[in-house]
Structure formats: structure tokens, C-alpha cells
XYZ file of C-alpha atoms in Angstrom:
512
model
C 14.416 17.636 60.663
C 14.238 20.866 58.701
C 10.993 22.717 59.538
C 8.555 23.081 56.694
C 7.936 26.615 55.381
C 4.245 25.711 55.233
C 4.169 25.268 59.045
C 6.883 27.583 60.376
C 7.597 30.530 58.103
C 10.655 32.651 58.966
C 10.169 36.436 59.047
C 12.328 36.905 55.956
C 13.186 34.936 52.835
C 16.119 32.627 53.531
C 18.621 30.946 51.190
C 17.641 27.441 50.057
C 14.078 28.282 51.083
C 10.844 28.360 49.119
C 9.270 31.671 48.108
C 6.389 32.785 45.911
C 6.718 35.555 43.341
C 3.338 37.217 42.875
C 3.115 38.614 39.349
C -0.549 39.558 39.221
C -3.891 38.183 40.319
C -3.756 34.366 40.472
C -0.341 34.375 38.755
C 2.415 33.128 41.061
C 5.766 31.436 40.508
C 7.356 29.147 43.130
C 11.076 29.818 43.496
C 13.764 28.078 45.506
C 16.129 30.858 46.509
C 19.764 30.100 45.713
C 22.811 32.144 46.613
C 24.853 30.754 43.711
C 23.891 28.934 40.537
C 25.571 27.916 37.288
C 22.989 29.566 35.027
C 25.478 31.700 33.127
C 24.330 34.964 34.724
C 26.881 37.263 36.319
C 24.389 38.007 39.136
C 24.113 34.322 40.078
C 20.709 32.623 40.207
C 18.069 34.564 38.263
C 14.330 34.020 37.778
C 12.942 35.396 34.513
C 9.295 36.469 34.303
C 7.141 38.438 31.897
C 7.682 41.474 34.134
C 11.475 41.302 34.116
C 14.416 39.396 35.568
C 14.917 39.014 39.309
C 18.276 37.860 40.710
C 17.884 35.824 43.880
C 20.361 38.120 45.620
C 17.665 40.830 45.496
C 15.098 38.489 47.114
C 17.054 36.893 49.957
C 16.658 38.474 53.434
C 13.626 40.524 52.367
C 10.457 40.609 54.445
C 7.414 38.839 53.104
C 5.144 41.131 51.132
C 7.989 43.306 49.885
C 7.804 44.781 46.421
C 10.897 43.916 44.381
C 11.884 45.840 41.279
C 13.234 44.034 38.237
C 16.955 44.138 37.469
C 19.153 44.370 34.418
C 21.017 41.078 34.265
C 24.324 40.329 32.575
C 24.244 37.036 30.721
C 27.969 36.559 31.419
C 29.125 33.222 30.029
C 25.569 32.451 28.899
C 26.018 34.323 25.611
C 29.568 33.168 24.936
C 29.196 29.426 25.306
C 28.681 28.889 21.584
C 31.796 30.830 20.626
C 33.895 29.111 23.263
C 32.799 25.668 22.226
C 33.715 26.382 18.603
C 37.075 27.823 19.632
C 37.828 24.903 21.906
C 37.051 22.398 19.149
C 39.296 24.245 16.699
C 42.136 24.499 19.202
C 41.812 20.874 20.185
C 41.696 19.737 16.551
C 44.809 21.768 15.790
C 46.505 20.230 18.785
C 45.530 16.762 17.621
C 46.856 17.366 14.099
C 50.048 18.816 15.483
C 50.612 15.838 17.741
C 50.132 13.414 14.858
C 52.530 15.382 12.670
C 55.104 15.464 15.455
C 54.815 11.717 15.886
C 55.362 11.225 12.175
C 58.385 13.550 12.210
C 59.875 11.609 15.105
C 59.596 8.441 13.024
C 61.439 10.155 10.130
C 58.451 10.344 7.784
C 56.538 13.155 6.096
C 52.780 13.177 6.181
C 50.817 12.427 3.021
C 53.906 11.155 1.093
C 53.627 8.327 -1.480
C 57.217 7.220 -0.785
C 56.403 6.848 2.882
C 53.504 4.576 2.028
C 55.718 2.378 -0.161
C 58.455 2.303 2.461
C 55.985 1.402 5.144
C 54.720 -1.497 3.048
C 58.230 -2.970 2.896
C 58.788 -2.764 6.654
C 58.323 -5.767 8.872
C 55.200 -6.554 10.841
C 56.985 -5.925 14.128
C 58.007 -2.371 13.267
C 54.551 -1.647 11.843
C 52.821 -2.748 15.021
C 55.155 -0.678 17.209
C 54.626 2.430 15.083
C 50.842 1.939 15.131
C 50.834 1.594 18.912
C 52.883 4.764 19.273
C 50.502 6.653 16.982
C 47.516 5.411 19.011
C 49.127 6.700 22.188
C 49.707 10.097 20.575
C 46.098 10.226 19.344
C 44.777 9.299 22.809
C 46.884 12.027 24.389
C 45.607 14.540 21.825
C 41.990 13.536 22.523
C 42.537 13.982 26.249
C 44.091 17.382 25.600
C 41.052 18.331 23.513
C 38.634 17.389 26.300
C 40.615 19.291 28.923
C 40.730 22.371 26.698
C 36.978 22.233 26.112
C 36.236 21.888 29.830
C 38.580 24.722 30.760
C 37.032 27.064 28.196
C 33.368 26.164 28.751
C 33.617 26.188 32.561
C 35.241 29.420 33.666
C 36.532 29.878 37.152
C 33.742 30.680 39.646
C 33.507 34.334 40.531
C 31.492 36.304 43.066
C 27.978 37.261 41.866
C 27.744 40.695 40.340
C 25.664 43.351 42.081
C 22.237 43.689 40.466
C 21.308 46.933 38.717
C 17.689 48.035 38.994
C 15.726 48.167 35.746
C 13.461 50.976 34.705
C 10.206 49.019 34.957
C 8.729 45.775 36.221
C 8.175 44.496 39.748
C 6.826 41.523 41.719
C 5.800 40.905 45.318
C 7.623 38.382 47.489
C 5.139 36.164 49.340
C 5.565 33.378 51.853
C 4.580 29.858 50.778
C 1.128 28.652 51.813
C -1.056 25.797 50.552
C -3.227 28.393 48.812
C -0.315 29.988 46.957
C 1.121 26.563 46.154
C -2.199 25.524 44.595
C -2.128 28.603 42.358
C 1.466 28.030 41.213
C 2.056 24.264 41.016
C 2.460 22.248 37.827
C -0.846 20.676 36.825
C 0.055 17.030 36.401
C -3.599 16.084 36.973
C -6.855 17.838 37.772
C -6.204 20.085 40.767
C -8.374 20.449 43.868
C -8.597 24.214 44.304
C -8.794 26.236 47.503
C -12.608 26.722 47.639
C -13.091 22.964 47.306
C -10.474 21.665 49.726
C -11.242 24.264 52.396
C -14.861 23.075 52.459
C -13.812 19.421 52.261
C -11.454 19.669 55.239
C -14.112 21.375 57.334
C -16.681 18.676 56.522
C -14.131 15.929 57.217
C -13.459 17.548 60.609
C -9.720 17.629 59.977
C -7.877 18.884 63.051
C -4.365 18.787 64.523
C -3.412 15.267 65.487
C -5.868 13.576 63.133
C -5.168 11.092 60.367
C -6.437 11.461 56.801
C -6.349 9.049 53.882
C -5.921 10.689 50.481
C -6.335 8.391 47.492
C -5.247 10.008 44.236
C -2.548 12.471 45.271
C -2.044 13.781 41.728
C -0.377 17.193 41.784
C -0.268 17.465 45.586
C -2.640 20.406 46.059
C -4.890 18.690 48.614
C -1.844 17.009 50.158
C -0.322 20.315 51.275
C -3.630 21.648 52.603
C -4.380 18.447 54.531
C -0.859 18.378 55.986
C -1.324 21.867 57.403
C -4.744 20.927 58.812
C -3.526 17.863 60.769
C -0.048 19.093 61.710
C 0.479 18.956 65.481
C 4.272 18.991 65.710
C 7.198 16.842 64.713
C 7.936 13.491 66.312
C 11.409 14.518 67.488
C 10.330 17.891 68.930
C 10.712 18.115 72.749
C 7.644 18.180 74.997
C 7.179 19.433 78.558
C 7.393 16.644 81.167
C 3.868 17.246 82.451
C 2.300 17.444 78.984
C -0.015 14.740 77.720
C 1.079 12.426 74.957
C 0.569 14.255 71.691
C -1.023 12.623 68.692
C 0.932 13.209 65.537
C -1.185 14.302 62.618
C -0.547 12.282 59.480
C -1.687 12.337 55.866
C -1.585 8.895 54.245
C -1.420 9.651 50.543
C -1.759 7.034 47.787
C -0.999 7.341 44.069
C -0.828 4.590 41.432
C 1.111 6.508 38.728
C 4.842 5.961 39.281
C 6.192 9.182 37.647
C 3.752 11.304 39.642
C 4.779 9.486 42.812
C 8.451 10.288 42.253
C 7.743 13.944 41.468
C 5.488 14.367 44.492
C 7.993 12.601 46.744
C 10.672 15.098 45.705
C 8.328 18.014 46.425
C 7.428 16.595 49.837
C 11.112 16.268 50.676
C 11.938 19.783 49.461
C 9.039 21.267 51.439
C 9.904 19.479 54.691
C 6.722 17.377 54.849
C 8.330 13.940 55.272
C 7.213 13.511 58.882
C 3.613 14.487 58.161
C 2.885 13.007 54.715
C 3.387 9.280 54.050
C 3.264 8.696 50.299
C 2.612 5.159 49.042
C 2.726 3.897 45.461
C -0.339 1.648 45.260
C -3.583 1.054 43.387
C -6.062 1.283 46.250
C -8.991 0.030 44.174
C -7.367 -3.393 43.821
C -4.798 -3.550 46.636
C -6.479 -1.705 49.495
C -5.154 0.914 51.893
C -2.573 -0.983 53.924
C 0.814 0.687 54.196
C 4.090 -0.633 52.842
C 4.896 -2.203 56.235
C 1.446 -3.915 56.324
C 0.182 -1.642 59.102
C -3.147 0.179 59.238
C -3.483 3.973 58.906
C -6.415 4.017 61.384
C -7.831 7.023 59.591
C -10.667 9.198 60.824
C -11.162 11.031 57.512
C -10.962 9.831 53.910
C -10.730 11.760 50.650
C -11.071 9.806 47.398
C -10.074 11.562 44.171
C -10.438 8.504 41.937
C -12.100 7.746 38.588
C -14.184 4.988 40.222
C -14.328 5.642 43.983
C -17.018 3.001 44.519
C -14.447 0.305 43.713
C -12.305 1.380 46.672
C -15.195 1.368 49.165
C -15.008 -2.411 49.632
C -11.639 -1.923 51.345
C -13.034 0.746 53.712
C -14.776 -1.491 56.205
C -14.090 -2.400 59.803
C -14.962 -6.027 59.096
C -11.962 -6.519 56.807
C -8.699 -7.755 58.340
C -6.255 -4.966 59.155
C -8.927 -2.353 58.494
C -7.610 1.114 57.536
C -10.369 2.796 59.584
C -10.185 3.961 63.170
C -11.858 1.277 65.314
C -13.293 3.577 67.994
C -14.255 6.757 66.163
C -16.713 7.686 63.415
C -15.145 8.059 59.985
C -16.009 10.859 57.548
C -15.523 10.394 53.820
C -15.586 12.644 50.759
C -15.356 11.664 47.100
C -14.384 14.044 44.293
C -16.145 13.166 41.020
C -16.665 15.351 37.926
C -19.657 13.426 36.492
C -23.112 12.918 37.963
C -23.032 9.243 36.900
C -20.048 8.742 39.204
C -21.988 10.402 42.008
C -24.928 8.018 41.548
C -22.691 4.936 41.567
C -20.772 6.173 44.621
C -23.909 7.003 46.616
C -25.369 3.568 45.859
C -22.179 1.826 46.996
C -22.019 3.921 50.170
C -25.603 3.040 51.047
C -24.975 -0.676 50.580
C -21.796 -0.508 52.700
C -23.613 1.006 55.682
C -22.520 4.628 55.391
C -25.004 7.230 56.612
C -25.725 10.943 56.093
C -24.944 10.685 52.379
C -24.994 14.116 50.740
C -23.843 15.630 47.450
C -22.491 19.207 47.294
C -21.239 21.344 44.415
C -19.017 24.327 45.210
C -19.454 27.310 42.887
C -17.055 29.989 43.999
C -17.311 33.615 42.923
C -15.169 36.457 44.090
C -16.645 39.770 45.179
C -14.797 42.919 44.184
C -15.163 45.764 46.691
C -14.181 49.190 45.429
C -15.105 52.860 45.522
C -17.109 54.130 42.589
C -16.467 57.777 41.733
C -18.871 59.571 39.413
C -18.549 63.183 38.277
C -17.047 65.459 35.674
C -14.507 66.660 38.217
C -12.821 63.250 37.851
C -12.592 63.339 34.064
C -9.344 61.850 32.829
C -8.546 60.061 36.089
C -8.055 56.312 36.207
C -10.854 54.033 37.351
C -13.627 56.636 37.511
C -16.924 57.209 35.728
C -16.477 60.581 34.010
C -20.151 61.401 33.600
C -22.289 64.093 35.173
C -23.134 63.311 38.783
C -25.785 66.061 39.142
C -28.036 68.017 36.757
C -26.023 71.186 37.448
C -22.819 69.540 36.183
C -24.606 68.367 33.057
C -26.032 71.864 32.373
C -22.632 73.530 32.818
C -20.991 71.117 30.429
C -23.773 71.571 27.845
C -23.373 75.342 28.015
C -19.623 75.034 27.441
C -20.196 72.863 24.400
C -22.880 75.230 23.083
C -20.621 78.283 23.453
C -17.810 76.525 21.609
C -20.182 75.621 18.800
C -21.513 79.186 18.486
C -18.011 80.655 18.412
C -16.942 78.190 15.752
C -19.871 78.927 13.424
C -19.610 82.704 13.984
C -15.942 82.742 13.032
C -16.623 80.687 9.927
C -19.459 82.995 8.858
C -17.336 86.110 9.267
C -14.459 84.583 7.317
C -16.797 83.661 4.471
C -18.387 87.131 4.392
C -15.214 89.180 4.496
C -12.960 86.735 2.701
C -10.124 87.576 4.992
C -7.825 85.155 6.799
C -5.171 87.585 7.987
C -4.807 90.101 10.754
C -8.384 91.362 10.601
C -9.789 87.923 11.301
C -7.452 87.471 14.229
C -8.410 90.863 15.599
C -12.098 90.057 15.265
C -11.576 86.801 17.170
C -9.740 88.597 19.924
C -12.455 91.200 20.156
C -15.178 88.594 20.259
C -13.367 86.603 22.945
C -13.055 89.717 25.067
C -16.829 90.146 25.192
C -17.358 86.518 26.253
C -14.646 84.440 27.980
C -13.301 81.641 25.858
C -13.911 78.206 27.441
C -10.772 76.179 28.183
C -9.709 73.432 25.846
C -10.009 69.789 26.769
C -6.286 69.433 27.381
C -6.274 72.433 29.714
C -9.309 71.065 31.542
C -7.705 67.632 32.055
C -4.469 69.155 33.342
C -6.421 71.278 35.821
C -8.376 68.232 37.062
C -5.166 66.244 37.473
C -3.565 68.970 39.596
C -6.665 69.280 41.764
C -6.792 65.501 42.279
C -3.264 65.511 43.718
C -4.482 67.671 46.608
C -7.611 65.589 47.276
C -7.956 62.239 49.054
C -9.574 60.451 46.151
C -9.430 57.070 47.906
C -12.059 58.326 50.372
C -14.391 59.801 47.779
C -17.252 58.089 46.020
C -19.592 55.281 47.018
C -18.376 51.957 48.407
C -19.828 49.276 46.125
C -19.310 45.550 45.610
C -19.808 43.408 42.538
C -19.272 39.770 41.722
C -16.594 38.963 39.196
C -17.919 38.992 35.620
C -16.565 35.613 34.521
C -18.261 32.549 35.969
C -15.988 29.752 37.123
C -16.570 26.462 35.360
C -17.674 23.312 37.114
C -14.920 21.472 39.003
C -16.458 18.379 40.590
C -19.255 17.045 42.743
C -18.471 16.310 46.379
C -20.164 13.324 48.024
C -20.002 13.206 51.827
C -20.927 10.367 54.162
C -20.294 9.151 57.721
C -19.577 5.638 58.979
C -20.530 5.410 62.681
C -18.400 3.418 65.043
C -19.490 -0.151 65.690
C -21.586 -0.528 68.842
C -21.554 -3.848 70.688
C -23.450 -5.129 73.713
C -20.411 -4.512 75.881
C -20.368 -0.879 74.781
C -24.068 -0.573 75.576
C -23.568 -2.064 79.041
C -20.666 0.276 79.766
C -22.716 3.277 78.663
C -25.690 2.157 80.774
C -23.445 1.848 83.797
C -21.894 5.268 83.251
C -25.209 7.019 82.542
C -28.110 5.027 84.045
C -31.340 5.653 82.196
C -33.516 5.300 85.324
C -31.574 7.956 87.214
C -31.829 10.299 84.252
C -35.612 9.802 84.067
C -36.005 10.449 87.790
C -33.976 13.649 87.587
C -36.020 14.797 84.592
C -39.327 14.199 86.394
């Protein structure tokens, strides 16, 4: 079995493997790396993004986290398909007309001749049928020739991929596939369970390697990938040491009632190497229960219900039912994912009637915290990501004096020009003389260039105050999470065995 990239990630990106192209924050593209592809590009397989084009030949064998520059791609046959198709049709049509004319010449007739039509009418039925059959054979041969010509022109001979040429701008980062990155990049076929939600859900469900989880409502497969990583304990055909204990194989039993989503998710599970960990079943669990296709029980210890009416599926989650899907000797933890508070009320009521305990509702409101250095001061004016305001009173006074001197010089020069009425050499000489008595302050452009040169010699990443702020936009509501626990059934035989193993009288004597 091919190892899954979500469990065992190679050190570099491999051909036919899954990779994530990180464009910017929360913008990722899943890519299956191909060495060759019939996309019409001379460089082979190419992924186009808003930041440029990236041939797969520039991604394969790179280490994860590498920055990849965009490339200039040659469309190759991609831009000439239209012309070739028109040329092939014209050539094939000419060949067909020529073949028909040749067949008519062989029969001693000229095309489009009235005498030929009259002569043909006087011929016998036998000769007419033989001529028609011969013409049909010629037309069939011409049609076959037309198809072969079109195929030969539209499908050029395969050539080696062209070496990629680096573009002037644009780049992405090559990241390894994880359930978190897959959640950010997958196609939203349904409402998606995001990372803050499913990380908390899996911790409350006590998901661990070797456990079994029921997931009802697979949808887009976001929770499926995260749960598979949580319960993965190895493949069934992997060798074990002779002295090792028998290993429990972690399994995710996923159910989905929508047939197209089932087929799409099954293809993704196969491509990602999750066949031995995820068992996908096409079934409506609210009406048909949680038995598998072979009528066996999942014996699950954790349950996640992402259904419109989860309370309808609770009647099948009982140990009293035949072939119960629950583990018979372990407590079972459950979580339901409901967007409306009315669904929460109905689910909690059904859980209470079914004997579930520790019922609790939780809403996850995730906010990111940005940690950065805040630099304040006029010495950072013009630099990126700084607050170019006065950091101290002395800086503010110096800047005010510079502005005041500029203003005085400007008004003085205007007054002298108005009084003397001169705009020539005398005015220039007066300005030079006035500037000699008091130094002329630098212009804004000169000041910004000086600050930029000084910043190149400083370690600006260590300057300023380290501050943190929550992100400005507030994430919208996703869903309410309802948790509950179903204890294991306790019989008189279990009580007697526990009393024999831990006698109450002996414990009381030791305590006294």
C-alpha cells in the first residue's frame, strides 16, 4: 500500500505526490505533481495562479518550505490547436473531394454533367448498385483519411519538456500536505469543519491512535482527514516485531448519503492513500443505521454527527439494539455539529432521553493574534510598516523648527521679489546670500533617501516594541458543538468482579 502523505511525508516533493502551493495567508492550492502532462505547454505540467505560472518540473525534488519563483511558460501546441484543426478539416475535405472525383473519372464520367445524369438513368439497376457501392467505399476511405489527418495534426509527437525560464516577478511557497492545509484548500462541496473546530472536537472525543471514530456526514472530507491522522496507528500489512503486542488499527467509519459526494470523496481518499484507515459507506444513517456494508459493527468509541437532524440518528446509537455500532466495553463520546440553537435543543433533549450524560454545548470563536514589532519615530519615516510620528518631544520640536524655517524662507523670498520686482540674477544671489547665513534644511526627498541608507546599516527587526493585537475582522459563527458521554453498561457480574478485585472492606481498613 502506498503510504499517505498525511502520515509519512517525504523530505522533498516527489512525482505523483500531493503538494500545497501557498500563495498568501489562508490561500493554498493543492497540486498533484506530474512529470509529464498533455496540457499543451512546452514545459509539461503547469499550474497557473494569480502570482504566475509554475511548471511542475520546478517543484519536484524541492524541500518543503522552499520559495519557488514563477516561470515564463511556452504555450506550445496550446495556442495552435485552433489553426491546426481548421487546416486538418480543409485538407481532409480536399482529400475527400479528390477521392470522389477520382472515382468518377475511373468510371468514365465527369462530375456535375447533365449528360452523365441522363446516361446514368438509362443504365441497368445492377450497374447502378455496383457504382453506388464503389462510391460508398471511396467515401468511407476518404472519411478515414480525414480522421487520421486530424489526429496526426492535433496530436503532435511527444517531446521532452522544455526547461523553464524564470519570470521577473511572482513566487509561491511549496508546503507539505497536512489536514490543516487541506482544509484551507479543498473544494467546498458542503459546509466545512475548520481547524479550530475539529481540533477541539477530536480532543473532547479523546481520539487517539488505534481508536475507532464514526463520522456521519462526510461532506467535503475536512474532518475525515483530521480524524484519520488522529487515529492512525499503522497499516495492516506493515511488519511488527515478534515480541510486540497486537496493535489496534485506528479506523474512521465515514458515512455520506449523497452519491456524487461519496464518489468524489472516495477518489480523494484513494489518491491520498487513506484506504486502509477510512472506510466510506454510502448510507442514510438516520433511517438505515450505522452498520457497515458487510453487516458488521464499527464498535466505535467516538462519534461525530454533522447532520441536519442529528437527534434522528441517536435511536441507532444504543447498546440495546442488535448489532450495536458502539463499543460494548468502553464509554462512548459523542459530538454533534449544528448551526442553529433549535437543533441544539432538540439534540440535547434526545440525548437526555437516550441515557447520555455530561451533556454540554460549546461554541468555538477563533481569533488570531498578530505579534509584531511596532516602530515609532521620525527616523523611520518612509520605511514600510512603521509609525512615522514623533517618538519624543525633542523629535517633535526639531521637526517643527525645520518646518518653521522653511516657511520663513519662503515668505522672505516672496516679499523681496515683490519689493524689487526682480526675478533674475539678483534674486538668485540674494537667496544664496540668505542661505549662507542660515543653513537650508534638506528637502523631503533628500531626507527620505538619507533615512533609507541609514536603515540598511541598522537591525530594524530588533528595534521597537514587541506588541500583539487580535485580528480586526471577527470570524462569523460556524456551528454549535454538543458533547455527551454514554457510560458502559454495568451488570451484577461486573460489580462482583470489581468487588473481588478491590474489596471495599480491605480498602476501609487500610484507610482507617
